[in-house]
Tab-separated table of C-alpha atoms and ligand atoms in Angstrom:
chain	number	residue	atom	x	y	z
K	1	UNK	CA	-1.547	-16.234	20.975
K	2	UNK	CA	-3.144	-13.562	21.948
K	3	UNK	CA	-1.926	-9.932	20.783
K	4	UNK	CA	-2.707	-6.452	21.343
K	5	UNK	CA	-2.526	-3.808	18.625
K	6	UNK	CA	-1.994	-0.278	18.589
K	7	UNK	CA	-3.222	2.403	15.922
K	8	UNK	CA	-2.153	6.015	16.294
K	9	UNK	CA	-1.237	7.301	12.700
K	10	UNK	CA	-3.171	10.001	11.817
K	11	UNK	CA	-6.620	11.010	13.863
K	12	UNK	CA	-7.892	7.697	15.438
K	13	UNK	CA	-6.596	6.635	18.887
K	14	UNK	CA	-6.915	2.734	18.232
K	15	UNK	CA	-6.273	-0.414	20.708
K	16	UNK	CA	-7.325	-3.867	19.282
K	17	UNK	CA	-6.768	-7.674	21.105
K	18	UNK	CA	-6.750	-10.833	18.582
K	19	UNK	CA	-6.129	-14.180	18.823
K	20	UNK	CA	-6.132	-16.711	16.468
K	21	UNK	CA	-9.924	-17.264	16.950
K	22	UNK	CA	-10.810	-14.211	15.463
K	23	UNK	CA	-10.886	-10.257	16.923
K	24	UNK	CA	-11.623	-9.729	20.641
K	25	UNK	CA	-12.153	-5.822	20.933
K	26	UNK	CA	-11.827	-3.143	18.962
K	27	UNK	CA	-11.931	0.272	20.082
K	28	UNK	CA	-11.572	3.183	17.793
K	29	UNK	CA	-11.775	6.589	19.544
K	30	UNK	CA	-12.241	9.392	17.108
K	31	UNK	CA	-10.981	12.546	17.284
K	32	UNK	CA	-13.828	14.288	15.116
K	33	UNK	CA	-14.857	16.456	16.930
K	34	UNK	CA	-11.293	18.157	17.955
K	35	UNK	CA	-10.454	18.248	14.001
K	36	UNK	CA	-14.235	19.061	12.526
K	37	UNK	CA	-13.783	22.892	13.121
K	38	UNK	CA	-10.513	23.139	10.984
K	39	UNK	CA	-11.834	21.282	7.933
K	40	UNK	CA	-9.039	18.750	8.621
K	41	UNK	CA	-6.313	16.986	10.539
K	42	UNK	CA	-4.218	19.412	12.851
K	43	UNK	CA	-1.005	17.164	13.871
K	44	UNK	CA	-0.712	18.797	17.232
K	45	UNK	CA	-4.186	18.460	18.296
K	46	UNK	CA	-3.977	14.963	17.332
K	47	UNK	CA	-0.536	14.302	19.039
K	48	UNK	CA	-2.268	15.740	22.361
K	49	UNK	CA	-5.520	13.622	21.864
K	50	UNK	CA	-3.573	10.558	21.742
K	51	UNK	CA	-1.788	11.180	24.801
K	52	UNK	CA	-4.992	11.849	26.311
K	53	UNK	CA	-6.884	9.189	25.329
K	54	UNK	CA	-4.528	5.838	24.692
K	55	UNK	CA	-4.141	4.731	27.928
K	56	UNK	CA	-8.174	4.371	28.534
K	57	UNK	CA	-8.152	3.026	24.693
K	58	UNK	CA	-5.557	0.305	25.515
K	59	UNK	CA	-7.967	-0.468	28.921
K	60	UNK	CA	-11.307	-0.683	26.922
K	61	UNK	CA	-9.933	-3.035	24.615
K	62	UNK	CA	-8.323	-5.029	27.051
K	63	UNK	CA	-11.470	-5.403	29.329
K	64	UNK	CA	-14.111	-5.610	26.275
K	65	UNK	CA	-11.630	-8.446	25.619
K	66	UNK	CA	-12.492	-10.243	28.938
K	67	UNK	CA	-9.046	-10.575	29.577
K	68	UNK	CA	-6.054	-9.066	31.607
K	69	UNK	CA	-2.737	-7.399	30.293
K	70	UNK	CA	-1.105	-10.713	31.322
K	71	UNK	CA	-2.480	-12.421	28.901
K	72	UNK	CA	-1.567	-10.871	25.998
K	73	UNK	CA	1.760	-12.177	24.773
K	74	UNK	CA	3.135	-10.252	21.744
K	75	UNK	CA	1.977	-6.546	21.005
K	76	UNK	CA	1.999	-5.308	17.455
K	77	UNK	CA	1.929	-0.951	16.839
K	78	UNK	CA	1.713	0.826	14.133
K	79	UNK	CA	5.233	2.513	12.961
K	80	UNK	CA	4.215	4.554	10.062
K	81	UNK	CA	3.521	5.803	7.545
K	82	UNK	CA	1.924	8.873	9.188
K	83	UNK	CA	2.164	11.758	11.508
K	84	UNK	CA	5.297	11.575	13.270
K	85	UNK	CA	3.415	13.286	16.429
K	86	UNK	CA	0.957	10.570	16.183
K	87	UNK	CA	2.862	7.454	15.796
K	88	UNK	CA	4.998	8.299	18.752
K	89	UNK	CA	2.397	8.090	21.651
K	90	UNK	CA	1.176	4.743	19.905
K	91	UNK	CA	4.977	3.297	19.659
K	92	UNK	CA	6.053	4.486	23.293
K	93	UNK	CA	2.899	2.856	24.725
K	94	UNK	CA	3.006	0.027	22.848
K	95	UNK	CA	6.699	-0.577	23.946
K	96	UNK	CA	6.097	0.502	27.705
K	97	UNK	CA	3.645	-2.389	27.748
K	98	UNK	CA	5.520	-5.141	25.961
K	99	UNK	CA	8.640	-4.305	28.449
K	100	UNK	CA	6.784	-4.485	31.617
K	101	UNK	CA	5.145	-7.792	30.405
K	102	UNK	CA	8.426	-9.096	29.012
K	103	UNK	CA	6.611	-9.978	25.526
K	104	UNK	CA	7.801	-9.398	21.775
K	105	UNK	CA	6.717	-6.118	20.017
K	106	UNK	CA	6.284	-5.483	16.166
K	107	UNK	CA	6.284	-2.291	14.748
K	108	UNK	CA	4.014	-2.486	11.605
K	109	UNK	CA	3.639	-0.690	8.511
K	110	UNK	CA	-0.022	0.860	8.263
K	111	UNK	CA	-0.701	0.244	4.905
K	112	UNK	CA	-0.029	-3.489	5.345
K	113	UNK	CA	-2.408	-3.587	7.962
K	114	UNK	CA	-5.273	-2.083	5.548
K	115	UNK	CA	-3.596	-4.593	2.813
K	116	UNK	CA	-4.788	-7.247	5.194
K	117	UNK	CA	-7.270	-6.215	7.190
K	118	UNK	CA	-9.952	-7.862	4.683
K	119	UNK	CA	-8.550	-11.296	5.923
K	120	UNK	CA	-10.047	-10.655	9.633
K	121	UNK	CA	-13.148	-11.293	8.032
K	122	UNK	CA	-12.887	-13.803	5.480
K	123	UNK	CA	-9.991	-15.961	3.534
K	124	UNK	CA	-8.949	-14.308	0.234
K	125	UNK	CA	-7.010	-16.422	-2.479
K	126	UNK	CA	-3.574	-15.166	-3.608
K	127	UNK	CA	-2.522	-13.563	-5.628
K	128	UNK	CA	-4.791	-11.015	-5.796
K	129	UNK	CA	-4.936	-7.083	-6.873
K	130	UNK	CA	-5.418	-4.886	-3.771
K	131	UNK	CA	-6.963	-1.220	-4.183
K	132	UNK	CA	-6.065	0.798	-1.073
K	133	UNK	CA	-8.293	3.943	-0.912
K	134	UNK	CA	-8.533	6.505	2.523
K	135	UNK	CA	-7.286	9.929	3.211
K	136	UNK	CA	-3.670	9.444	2.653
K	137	UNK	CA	-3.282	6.599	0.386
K	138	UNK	CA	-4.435	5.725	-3.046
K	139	UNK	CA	-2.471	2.461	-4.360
K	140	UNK	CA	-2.509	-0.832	-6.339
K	141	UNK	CA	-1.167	-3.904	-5.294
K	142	UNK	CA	-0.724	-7.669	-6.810
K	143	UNK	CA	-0.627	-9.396	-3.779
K	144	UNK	CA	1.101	-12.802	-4.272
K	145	UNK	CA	1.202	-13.858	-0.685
K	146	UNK	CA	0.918	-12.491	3.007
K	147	UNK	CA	4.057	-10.019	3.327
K	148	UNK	CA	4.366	-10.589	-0.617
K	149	UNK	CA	3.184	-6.762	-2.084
K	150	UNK	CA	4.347	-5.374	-5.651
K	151	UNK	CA	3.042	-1.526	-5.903
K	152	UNK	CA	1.479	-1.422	-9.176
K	153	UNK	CA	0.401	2.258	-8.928
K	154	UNK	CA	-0.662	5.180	-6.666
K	155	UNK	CA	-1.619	8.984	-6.908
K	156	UNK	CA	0.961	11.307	-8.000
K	157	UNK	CA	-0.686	13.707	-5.927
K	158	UNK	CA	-3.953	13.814	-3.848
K	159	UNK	CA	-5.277	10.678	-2.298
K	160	UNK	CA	-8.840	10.209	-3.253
K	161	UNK	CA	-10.276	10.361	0.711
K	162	UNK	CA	-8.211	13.982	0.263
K	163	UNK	CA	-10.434	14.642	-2.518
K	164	UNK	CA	-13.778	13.999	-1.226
K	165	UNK	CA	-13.060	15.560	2.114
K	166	UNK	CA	-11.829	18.896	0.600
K	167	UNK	CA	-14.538	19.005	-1.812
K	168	UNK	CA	-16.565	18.622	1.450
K	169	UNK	CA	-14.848	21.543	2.723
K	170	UNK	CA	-15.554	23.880	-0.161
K	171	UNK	CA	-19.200	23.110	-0.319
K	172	UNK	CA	-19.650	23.846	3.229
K	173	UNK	CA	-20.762	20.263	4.006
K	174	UNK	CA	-18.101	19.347	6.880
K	175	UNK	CA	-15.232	16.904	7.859
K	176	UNK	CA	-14.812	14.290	7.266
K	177	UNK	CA	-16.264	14.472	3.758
K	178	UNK	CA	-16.253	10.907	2.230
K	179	UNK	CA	-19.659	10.230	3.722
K	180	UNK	CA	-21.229	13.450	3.569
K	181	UNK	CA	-20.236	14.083	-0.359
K	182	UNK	CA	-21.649	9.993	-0.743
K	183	UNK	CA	-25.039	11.428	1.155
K	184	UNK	CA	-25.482	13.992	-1.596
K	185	UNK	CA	-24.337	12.456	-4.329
K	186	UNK	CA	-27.698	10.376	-3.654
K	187	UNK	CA	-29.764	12.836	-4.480
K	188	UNK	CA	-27.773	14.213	-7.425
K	189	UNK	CA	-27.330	13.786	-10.831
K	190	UNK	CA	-24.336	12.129	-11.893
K	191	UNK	CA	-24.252	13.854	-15.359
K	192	UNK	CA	-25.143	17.096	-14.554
K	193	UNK	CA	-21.665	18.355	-14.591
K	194	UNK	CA	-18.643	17.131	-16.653
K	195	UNK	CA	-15.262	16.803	-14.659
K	196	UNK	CA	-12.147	15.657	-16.149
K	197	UNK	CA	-10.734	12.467	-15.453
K	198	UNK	CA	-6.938	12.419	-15.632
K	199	UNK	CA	-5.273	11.155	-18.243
K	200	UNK	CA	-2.135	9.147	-16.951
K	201	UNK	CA	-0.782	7.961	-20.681
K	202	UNK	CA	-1.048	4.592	-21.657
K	203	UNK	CA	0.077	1.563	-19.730
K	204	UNK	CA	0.097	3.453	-16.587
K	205	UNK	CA	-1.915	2.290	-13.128
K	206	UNK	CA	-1.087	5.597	-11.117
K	207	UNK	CA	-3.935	8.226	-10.245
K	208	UNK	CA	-4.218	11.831	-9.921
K	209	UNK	CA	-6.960	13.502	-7.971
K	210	UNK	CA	-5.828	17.250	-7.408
K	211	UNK	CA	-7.169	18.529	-10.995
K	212	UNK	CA	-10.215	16.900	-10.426
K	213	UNK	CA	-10.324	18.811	-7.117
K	214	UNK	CA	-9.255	21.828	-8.763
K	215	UNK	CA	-12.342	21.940	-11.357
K	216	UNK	CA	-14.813	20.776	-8.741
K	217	UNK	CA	-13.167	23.489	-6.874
K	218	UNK	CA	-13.726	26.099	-9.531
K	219	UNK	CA	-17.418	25.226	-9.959
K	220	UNK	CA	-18.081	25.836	-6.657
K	221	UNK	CA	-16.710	29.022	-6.922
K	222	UNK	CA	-18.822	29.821	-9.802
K	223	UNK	CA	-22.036	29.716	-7.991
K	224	UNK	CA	-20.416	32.109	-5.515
K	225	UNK	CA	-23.246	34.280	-5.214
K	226	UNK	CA	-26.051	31.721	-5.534
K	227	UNK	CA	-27.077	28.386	-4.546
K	228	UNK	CA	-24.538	25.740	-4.763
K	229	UNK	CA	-25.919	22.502	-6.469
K	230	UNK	CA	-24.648	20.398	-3.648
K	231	UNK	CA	-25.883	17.056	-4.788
K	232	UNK	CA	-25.482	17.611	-8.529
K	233	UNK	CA	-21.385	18.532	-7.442
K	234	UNK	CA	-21.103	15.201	-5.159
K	235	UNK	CA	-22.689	12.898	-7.738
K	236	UNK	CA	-20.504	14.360	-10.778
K	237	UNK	CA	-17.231	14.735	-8.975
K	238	UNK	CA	-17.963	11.333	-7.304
K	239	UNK	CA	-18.925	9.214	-10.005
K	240	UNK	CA	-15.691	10.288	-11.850
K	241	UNK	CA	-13.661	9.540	-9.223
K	242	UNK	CA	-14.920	6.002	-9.206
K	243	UNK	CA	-14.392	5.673	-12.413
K	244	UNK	CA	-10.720	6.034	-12.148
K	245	UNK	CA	-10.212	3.752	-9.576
K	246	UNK	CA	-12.477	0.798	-10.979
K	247	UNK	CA	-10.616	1.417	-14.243
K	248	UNK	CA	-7.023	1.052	-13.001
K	249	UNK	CA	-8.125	-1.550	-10.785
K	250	UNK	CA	-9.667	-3.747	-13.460
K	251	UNK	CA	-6.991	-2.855	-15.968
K	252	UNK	CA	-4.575	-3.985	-13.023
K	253	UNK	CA	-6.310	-7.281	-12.762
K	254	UNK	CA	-6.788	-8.393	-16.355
K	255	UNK	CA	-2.833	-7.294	-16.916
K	256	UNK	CA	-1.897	-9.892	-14.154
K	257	UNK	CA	-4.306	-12.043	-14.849
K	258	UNK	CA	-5.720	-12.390	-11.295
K	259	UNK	CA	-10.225	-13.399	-10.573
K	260	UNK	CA	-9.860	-11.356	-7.324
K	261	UNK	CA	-10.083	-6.905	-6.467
K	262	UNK	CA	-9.544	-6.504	-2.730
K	263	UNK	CA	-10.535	-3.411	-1.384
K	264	UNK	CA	-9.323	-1.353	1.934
K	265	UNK	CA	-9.564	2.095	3.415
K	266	UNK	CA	-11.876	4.649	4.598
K	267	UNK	CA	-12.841	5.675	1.007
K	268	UNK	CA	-13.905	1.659	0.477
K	269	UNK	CA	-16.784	2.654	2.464
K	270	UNK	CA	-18.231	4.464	-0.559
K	271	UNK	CA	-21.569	2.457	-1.661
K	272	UNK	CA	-21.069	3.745	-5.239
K	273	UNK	CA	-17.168	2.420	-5.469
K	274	UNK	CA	-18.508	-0.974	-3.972
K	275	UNK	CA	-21.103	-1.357	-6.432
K	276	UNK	CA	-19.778	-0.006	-9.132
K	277	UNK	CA	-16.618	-1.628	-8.974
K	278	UNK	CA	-18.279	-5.025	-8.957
K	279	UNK	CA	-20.549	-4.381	-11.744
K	280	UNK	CA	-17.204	-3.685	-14.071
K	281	UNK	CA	-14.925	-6.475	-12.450
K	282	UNK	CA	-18.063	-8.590	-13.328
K	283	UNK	CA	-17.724	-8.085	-16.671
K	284	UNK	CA	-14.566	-9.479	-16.517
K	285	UNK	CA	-15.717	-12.729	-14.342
K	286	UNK	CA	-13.355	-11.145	-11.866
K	287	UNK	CA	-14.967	-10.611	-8.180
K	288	UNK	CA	-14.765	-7.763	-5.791
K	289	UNK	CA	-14.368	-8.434	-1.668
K	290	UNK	CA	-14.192	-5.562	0.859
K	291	UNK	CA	-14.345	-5.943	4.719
K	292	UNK	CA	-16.808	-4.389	6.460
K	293	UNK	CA	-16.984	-0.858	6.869
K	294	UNK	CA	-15.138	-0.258	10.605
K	295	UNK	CA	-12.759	-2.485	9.065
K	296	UNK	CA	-11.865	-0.416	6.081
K	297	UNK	CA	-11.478	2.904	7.763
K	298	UNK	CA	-8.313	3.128	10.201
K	299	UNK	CA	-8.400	0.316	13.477
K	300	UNK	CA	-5.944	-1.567	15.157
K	301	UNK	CA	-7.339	-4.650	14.868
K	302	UNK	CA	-5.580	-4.873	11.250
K	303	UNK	CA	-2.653	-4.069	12.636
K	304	UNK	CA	-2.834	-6.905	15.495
K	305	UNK	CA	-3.760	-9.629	12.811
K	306	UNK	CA	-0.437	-8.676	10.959
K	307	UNK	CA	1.593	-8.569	13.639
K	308	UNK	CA	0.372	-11.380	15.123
K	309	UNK	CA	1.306	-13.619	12.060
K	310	UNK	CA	4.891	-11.791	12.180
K	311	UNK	CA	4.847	-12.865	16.146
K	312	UNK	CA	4.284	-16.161	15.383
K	313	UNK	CA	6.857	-16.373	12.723
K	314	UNK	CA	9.446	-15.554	15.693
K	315	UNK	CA	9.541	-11.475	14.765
K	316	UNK	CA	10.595	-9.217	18.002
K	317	UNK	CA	11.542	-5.736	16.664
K	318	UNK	CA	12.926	-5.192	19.904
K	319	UNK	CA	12.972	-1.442	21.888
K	320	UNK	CA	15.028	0.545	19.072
K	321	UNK	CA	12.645	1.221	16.701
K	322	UNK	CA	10.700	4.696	16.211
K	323	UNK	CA	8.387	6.040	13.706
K	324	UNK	CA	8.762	6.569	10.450
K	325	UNK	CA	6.344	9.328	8.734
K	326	UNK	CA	6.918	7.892	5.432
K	327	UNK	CA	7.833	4.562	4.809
K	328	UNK	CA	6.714	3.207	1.556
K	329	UNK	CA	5.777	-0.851	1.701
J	401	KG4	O1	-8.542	4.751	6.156
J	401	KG4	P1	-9.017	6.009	6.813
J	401	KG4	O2	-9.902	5.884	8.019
J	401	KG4	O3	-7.811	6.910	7.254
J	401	KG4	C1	-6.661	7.088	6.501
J	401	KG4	O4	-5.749	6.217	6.565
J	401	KG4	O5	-6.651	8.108	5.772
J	401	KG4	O6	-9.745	6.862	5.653
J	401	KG4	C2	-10.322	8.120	5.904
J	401	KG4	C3	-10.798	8.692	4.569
J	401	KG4	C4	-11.289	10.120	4.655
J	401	KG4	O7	-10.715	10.885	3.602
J	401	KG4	C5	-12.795	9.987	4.478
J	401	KG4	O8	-13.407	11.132	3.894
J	401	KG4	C6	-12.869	8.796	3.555
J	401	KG4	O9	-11.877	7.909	4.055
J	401	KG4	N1	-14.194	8.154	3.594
J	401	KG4	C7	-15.019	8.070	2.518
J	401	KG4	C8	-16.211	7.461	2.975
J	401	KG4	N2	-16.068	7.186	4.307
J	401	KG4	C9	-14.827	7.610	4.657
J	401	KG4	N3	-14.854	8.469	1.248
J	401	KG4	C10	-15.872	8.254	0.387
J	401	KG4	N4	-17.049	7.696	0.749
J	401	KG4	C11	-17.268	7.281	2.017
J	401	KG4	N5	-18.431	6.744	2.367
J	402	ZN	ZN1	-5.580	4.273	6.995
């Protein structure tokens, strides 16, 4: 069966095809360079991108593909969580598409597609804890099953990707940040400054990033009239922000008794949280898997190989639905 997903949450225009030999196309057009200037997302400018750019998204990923819009026979779109703006041009296109081809449309949550998008790649056994890292999202899941997700824990506040790209910000270094704070943190020292690490009290698997931020923040600040210590900043604030994900991740693990950490997201790009996360889980004799990197940041081929298994189960969500801006899974 082959499907065609849609991804149009937040900043990405995404169009995907997959069938059940594996991903097709996927085409991810980014919006950088509309958002870089404002240090972050602007909902209307990414609204209006999407409308500009989705049809000729859809059409790339249909002809990289090799095939035509009559193949495809179920289409699977992204409903939320996310900017309401955003979602819509992805949902109406999606739905204009699956009525003039008389096929079944899902409307799928984001975070599920993230949740799964590690099983493009490779099979994963179940269950299994799932860390879900980007700019809007910082959560743990046992997952006992495809569709089967208990939220363990998330941020009370920031997510980390939220972090990293307005620490970014503040240093001057650009947006998005996640890369460019991992880039300096290279070069840094890891110990030269000493953040705080929030303490959640005891038991608990939820994060929070903003005071973190907010003493990164205030460093910054202090070297207002001199040189900012750039890489010294990214490594510190970095490496304690890995520290509180591996932790609650592992803890998550051993409390469930699971051998398996899944990672997804943008911020599972991060070399350091890779590595480092292994290294601990290892301890453990637990193992770490992560999809490749254009996997982990926002695409629609994640969301095609969810809704495809939902197509095949029978699942047609029909004309009625619309977005949902939050919509927890
Ligand atoms: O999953 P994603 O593409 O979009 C959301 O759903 O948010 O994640 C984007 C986030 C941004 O905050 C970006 O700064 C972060 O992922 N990110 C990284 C890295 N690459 C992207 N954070 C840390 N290290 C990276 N290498
Ligand atoms: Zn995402």
């Amino acid at each position: 069966m082959l499907v065609l997903g849609v991804e149009t949450s937040c900043d990405d225009t995404c169009a995907a095809v997959v069938s059940d030999r594996g991903v097709f196309s996927s085409v991810v057009s980014s919006q950088v360079d509309v958002h870089a200037k404002y240090g972050g997302v602007v909902p209307e400018l990414a609204s209006r991108s999407h409308m500009k750019n989705i049809v000729p998204v859809i059409e790339e990923a249909i002809a990289l593909a090799g095939v035509s819009i009559k193949d495809i026979k179920g289409v699977a779109v992204t409903k939320g969580p996310g900017l309401m703006g955003s979602l819509l041009v992805g949902i109406e296109a999606a739905k204009g598409i699956a009525a003039a081809n008389a096929v079944p449309i899902v409307g799928i949550n984001h975070i599920e597609g993230h949740l799964n998008a590690i099983t493009i790649e490779q099979g994963v056994e179940y269950p299994h804890i799932a860390l879900i890292v980007s700019g809007g999202h910082t959560s743990l899941y046992l997952v006992r099953g495809f569709g089967e997700y208990e939220l363990l824990g998330r941020t009370r506040d920031d997510a980390v990707g939220e972090a990293f790209d307005k620490i970014s910000k503040a240093m001057g270094l650009g947006y998005p940040g996640g890369a460019r704070i991992e880039k300096f943190a290279k070069e840094g020292d890891p110990k030269a400054f000493r953040f705080p690490k929030a303490n959640m009290g005891k038991g608990s698997l939820d994060f929070s990033f903003s005071g973190l931020k907010t003493a990164v923040a205030r460093q910054i600040k202090g070297f207002e009239n001199g040189e900012i210590p750039v890489s010294d900043i990214a490594a510190s604030f970095q490496a304690v922000a890995v520290q509180a994900l591996e932790e609650k991740a592992v803890t998550a693990a051993l409390k469930h008794k699971v051998s398996l950490i899944v990672l997804g997201g943008g911020v599972a790009c991060n070399e350091t949280l890779r590595t480092s996360i292994k290294e601990k889980a290892g301890e453990h004799e637990i193992s770490v898997a992560y999809p490749s990197k254009t996997n982990c940041t926002d695409n629609a081929a994640m969301i095609a190989a969810v809704g495809r298994r939902k197509l095949l189960d029978g699942a047609n969500h029909g004309f009625d639905f619309s977005a949902l801006a939050t919509w927890p899974l």
